[in-house]
PDB file of C-alpha atoms in Angstrom:
ATOM      1  CA  GLN N  25      12.821 -25.345  13.488  1.00  0.00           C
ATOM      2  CA  VAL N  26      13.659 -21.370  13.217  1.00  0.00           C
ATOM      3  CA  GLN N  27      12.549 -19.180  16.041  1.00  0.00           C
ATOM      4  CA  LEU N  28      11.825 -15.414  15.060  1.00  0.00           C
ATOM      5  CA  VAL N  29      11.598 -12.409  17.645  1.00  0.00           C
ATOM      6  CA  GLU N  30      10.693  -9.018  16.376  1.00  0.00           C
ATOM      7  CA  SER N  31      11.656  -6.022  18.500  1.00  0.00           C
ATOM      8  CA  GLY N  32      11.543  -2.026  17.533  1.00  0.00           C
ATOM      9  CA  GLY N  33       8.378  -1.171  17.436  1.00  0.00           C
ATOM     10  CA  GLY N  34       6.847   1.616  19.161  1.00  0.00           C
ATOM     11  CA  LEU N  35       4.956   5.026  18.859  1.00  0.00           C
ATOM     12  CA  VAL N  36       6.266   7.631  16.517  1.00  0.00           C
ATOM     13  CA  GLN N  37       4.940  10.754  14.984  1.00  0.00           C
ATOM     14  CA  ALA N  38       4.409  11.096  11.106  1.00  0.00           C
ATOM     15  CA  GLY N  39       7.615  11.776   9.207  1.00  0.00           C
ATOM     16  CA  GLY N  40       9.662  10.050  11.900  1.00  0.00           C
ATOM     17  CA  SER N  41      11.735   6.551  11.692  1.00  0.00           C
ATOM     18  CA  LEU N  42      11.988   3.305  13.388  1.00  0.00           C
ATOM     19  CA  ARG N  43      14.022   0.286  12.702  1.00  0.00           C
ATOM     20  CA  LEU N  44      12.638  -2.930  13.258  1.00  0.00           C
ATOM     21  CA  SER N  45      14.876  -6.148  13.913  1.00  0.00           C
ATOM     22  CA  CYS N  46      13.993  -9.999  13.655  1.00  0.00           C
ATOM     23  CA  ALA N  47      16.433 -12.279  15.778  1.00  0.00           C
ATOM     24  CA  ALA N  48      16.372 -15.664  14.481  1.00  0.00           C
ATOM     25  CA  SER N  49      17.573 -18.677  16.606  1.00  0.00           C
ATOM     26  CA  GLY N  50      17.361 -22.481  16.038  1.00  0.00           C
ATOM     27  CA  ARG N  51      18.937 -22.618  12.690  1.00  0.00           C
ATOM     28  CA  THR N  52      21.281 -20.277  10.772  1.00  0.00           C
ATOM     29  CA  ILE N  53      19.123 -18.219   8.403  1.00  0.00           C
ATOM     30  CA  SER N  54      21.570 -17.655   5.604  1.00  0.00           C
ATOM     31  CA  ARG N  55      19.958 -19.947   3.044  1.00  0.00           C
ATOM     32  CA  TYR N  56      16.526 -18.600   4.186  1.00  0.00           C
ATOM     33  CA  VAL N  57      14.084 -16.047   2.300  1.00  0.00           C
ATOM     34  CA  MET N  58      13.599 -13.342   4.957  1.00  0.00           C
ATOM     35  CA  GLY N  59      10.359 -11.197   4.832  1.00  0.00           C
ATOM     36  CA  TRP N  60       8.249  -8.723   6.729  1.00  0.00           C
ATOM     37  CA  PHE N  61       4.339  -8.487   6.865  1.00  0.00           C
ATOM     38  CA  ARG N  62       2.134  -6.147   8.597  1.00  0.00           C
ATOM     39  CA  GLN N  63      -1.689  -6.088   9.798  1.00  0.00           C
ATOM     40  CA  ALA N  64      -3.495  -3.155  10.693  1.00  0.00           C
ATOM     41  CA  PRO N  65      -6.784  -3.389  12.635  1.00  0.00           C
ATOM     42  CA  GLY N  66      -9.710  -4.744  10.521  1.00  0.00           C
ATOM     43  CA  LYS N  67      -7.532  -5.653   7.482  1.00  0.00           C
ATOM     44  CA  GLU N  68      -5.788  -8.894   6.121  1.00  0.00           C
ATOM     45  CA  ARG N  69      -2.131  -9.524   6.775  1.00  0.00           C
ATOM     46  CA  GLU N  70      -0.091  -7.882   3.701  1.00  0.00           C
ATOM     47  CA  PHE N  71       3.422  -8.048   2.523  1.00  0.00           C
ATOM     48  CA  VAL N  72       5.978  -5.424   3.074  1.00  0.00           C
ATOM     49  CA  ALA N  73       9.297  -6.432   2.104  1.00  0.00           C
ATOM     50  CA  ALA N  74      11.382  -9.493   1.534  1.00  0.00           C
ATOM     51  CA  ILE N  75      15.170 -10.378   0.971  1.00  0.00           C
ATOM     52  CA  GLY N  76      16.677 -13.539  -0.316  1.00  0.00           C
ATOM     53  CA  TRP N  77      19.804 -15.481   0.499  1.00  0.00           C
ATOM     54  CA  ASN N  78      21.516 -13.759  -2.155  1.00  0.00           C
ATOM     55  CA  GLY N  79      20.556 -10.097  -1.263  1.00  0.00           C
ATOM     56  CA  GLY N  80      17.846  -9.591  -3.571  1.00  0.00           C
ATOM     57  CA  ARG N  81      14.979  -7.392  -2.379  1.00  0.00           C
ATOM     58  CA  THR N  82      11.354  -7.050  -2.708  1.00  0.00           C
ATOM     59  CA  TYR N  83       9.212  -4.295  -1.673  1.00  0.00           C
ATOM     60  CA  ALA N  84       5.412  -3.454  -1.540  1.00  0.00           C
ATOM     61  CA  ASP N  85       4.757  -0.520  -3.502  1.00  0.00           C
ATOM     62  CA  SER N  86       3.372   1.160  -0.778  1.00  0.00           C
ATOM     63  CA  VAL N  87       6.616   1.308   1.222  1.00  0.00           C
ATOM     64  CA  LYS N  88       8.886   1.495  -1.798  1.00  0.00           C
ATOM     65  CA  GLY N  89      11.537   4.409  -1.234  1.00  0.00           C
ATOM     66  CA  ARG N  90      10.678   4.542   2.408  1.00  0.00           C
ATOM     67  CA  PHE N  91      11.724   1.012   3.942  1.00  0.00           C
ATOM     68  CA  THR N  92      14.754  -0.792   3.685  1.00  0.00           C
ATOM     69  CA  ILE N  93      15.081  -4.450   4.406  1.00  0.00           C
ATOM     70  CA  SER N  94      18.498  -5.923   5.165  1.00  0.00           C
ATOM     71  CA  ARG N  95      20.026  -9.063   6.697  1.00  0.00           C
ATOM     72  CA  ASP N  96      23.038  -9.778   8.652  1.00  0.00           C
ATOM     73  CA  ASN N  97      23.616 -13.459   8.442  1.00  0.00           C
ATOM     74  CA  VAL N  98      26.417 -13.689  11.268  1.00  0.00           C
ATOM     75  CA  LYS N  99      24.265 -12.085  13.492  1.00  0.00           C
ATOM     76  CA  GLY N 100      21.078 -14.115  12.345  1.00  0.00           C
ATOM     77  CA  THR N 101      19.032 -10.698  12.390  1.00  0.00           C
ATOM     78  CA  VAL N 102      17.085  -9.040   9.668  1.00  0.00           C
ATOM     79  CA  TYR N 103      16.138  -5.405   9.789  1.00  0.00           C
ATOM     80  CA  LEU N 104      13.763  -3.277   8.387  1.00  0.00           C
ATOM     81  CA  GLN N 105      14.464   0.562   8.316  1.00  0.00           C
ATOM     82  CA  MET N 106      11.390   2.559   8.251  1.00  0.00           C
ATOM     83  CA  ASN N 107      11.573   6.126   7.333  1.00  0.00           C
ATOM     84  CA  SER N 108       8.889   8.875   6.275  1.00  0.00           C
ATOM     85  CA  LEU N 109       6.510   7.015   8.344  1.00  0.00           C
ATOM     86  CA  LYS N 110       2.582   7.462   7.794  1.00  0.00           C
ATOM     87  CA  PRO N 111      -0.141   6.884   9.729  1.00  0.00           C
ATOM     88  CA  GLU N 112      -1.365   4.174   7.501  1.00  0.00           C
ATOM     89  CA  ASP N 113       1.688   2.310   8.283  1.00  0.00           C
ATOM     90  CA  THR N 114       0.346   1.679  11.675  1.00  0.00           C
ATOM     91  CA  ALA N 115      -0.161  -2.249  11.836  1.00  0.00           C
ATOM     92  CA  VAL N 116       1.539  -5.293  13.852  1.00  0.00           C
ATOM     93  CA  TYR N 117       4.652  -6.140  12.010  1.00  0.00           C
ATOM     94  CA  TYR N 118       5.721  -9.764  11.404  1.00  0.00           C
ATOM     95  CA  CYS N 119       8.852 -11.249  10.742  1.00  0.00           C
ATOM     96  CA  SER N 120       8.821 -14.710   8.640  1.00  0.00           C
ATOM     97  CA  ALA N 121      11.266 -17.254   7.213  1.00  0.00           C
ATOM     98  CA  ASP N 122      10.881 -19.735   4.604  1.00  0.00           C
ATOM     99  CA  LEU N 123      13.577 -21.612   2.378  1.00  0.00           C
ATOM    100  CA  THR N 124      11.802 -20.755  -1.040  1.00  0.00           C
ATOM    101  CA  SER N 125       9.265 -17.822  -0.783  1.00  0.00           C
ATOM    102  CA  VAL N 126       7.863 -15.835   2.035  1.00  0.00           C
ATOM    103  CA  THR N 127       4.918 -14.494   0.091  1.00  0.00           C
ATOM    104  CA  MET N 128       3.746 -18.142  -0.946  1.00  0.00           C
ATOM    105  CA  GLY N 129       3.027 -19.066   2.825  1.00  0.00           C
ATOM    106  CA  ALA N 130       6.004 -18.794   5.139  1.00  0.00           C
ATOM    107  CA  ALA N 131       7.004 -21.510   7.180  1.00  0.00           C
ATOM    108  CA  TYR N 132       8.157 -19.508  10.220  1.00  0.00           C
ATOM    109  CA  TRP N 133       6.527 -16.226  11.723  1.00  0.00           C
ATOM    110  CA  GLY N 134       7.258 -14.261  14.814  1.00  0.00           C
ATOM    111  CA  GLN N 135       4.979 -13.189  17.321  1.00  0.00           C
ATOM    112  CA  GLY N 136       4.829  -9.477  16.095  1.00  0.00           C
ATOM    113  CA  THR N 137       5.716  -5.931  17.052  1.00  0.00           C
ATOM    114  CA  GLN N 138       3.401  -2.860  17.192  1.00  0.00           C
ATOM    115  CA  VAL N 139       4.419   0.096  15.152  1.00  0.00           C
ATOM    116  CA  THR N 140       1.851   2.929  15.681  1.00  0.00           C
ATOM    117  CA  VAL N 141       2.348   6.285  13.825  1.00  0.00           C
ATOM    118  CA  SER N 142       0.541   9.457  15.271  1.00  0.00           C
ATOM    119  CA  SER N 143      -0.626  12.174  12.759  1.00  0.00           C
TER     120      SER N 143
END
């Protein structure tokens, strides 16, 4: 079992930055694909970014060039640096982990952290 706990959410003005963290426990995450998803009110959960065990990164088109995903396997933590935030980035952000792919249904999820971007 892998337990995931997100932190770092909050209220920020448009154009601002936030860094989300996802702390994993239970197992080492070094062999896991780690990802971030988000869900806005009234919308389905959507993919934001993922990072493989070898460091390969994938981003949704809507966040490319603004968000950066990274991982520290020693600390068991995954980060999402969010710059140039827009009101449409407002959502609950979830961390996920899977041994193969987070976009095909991740095995583990955190409880989420709220990000609100004011205009």
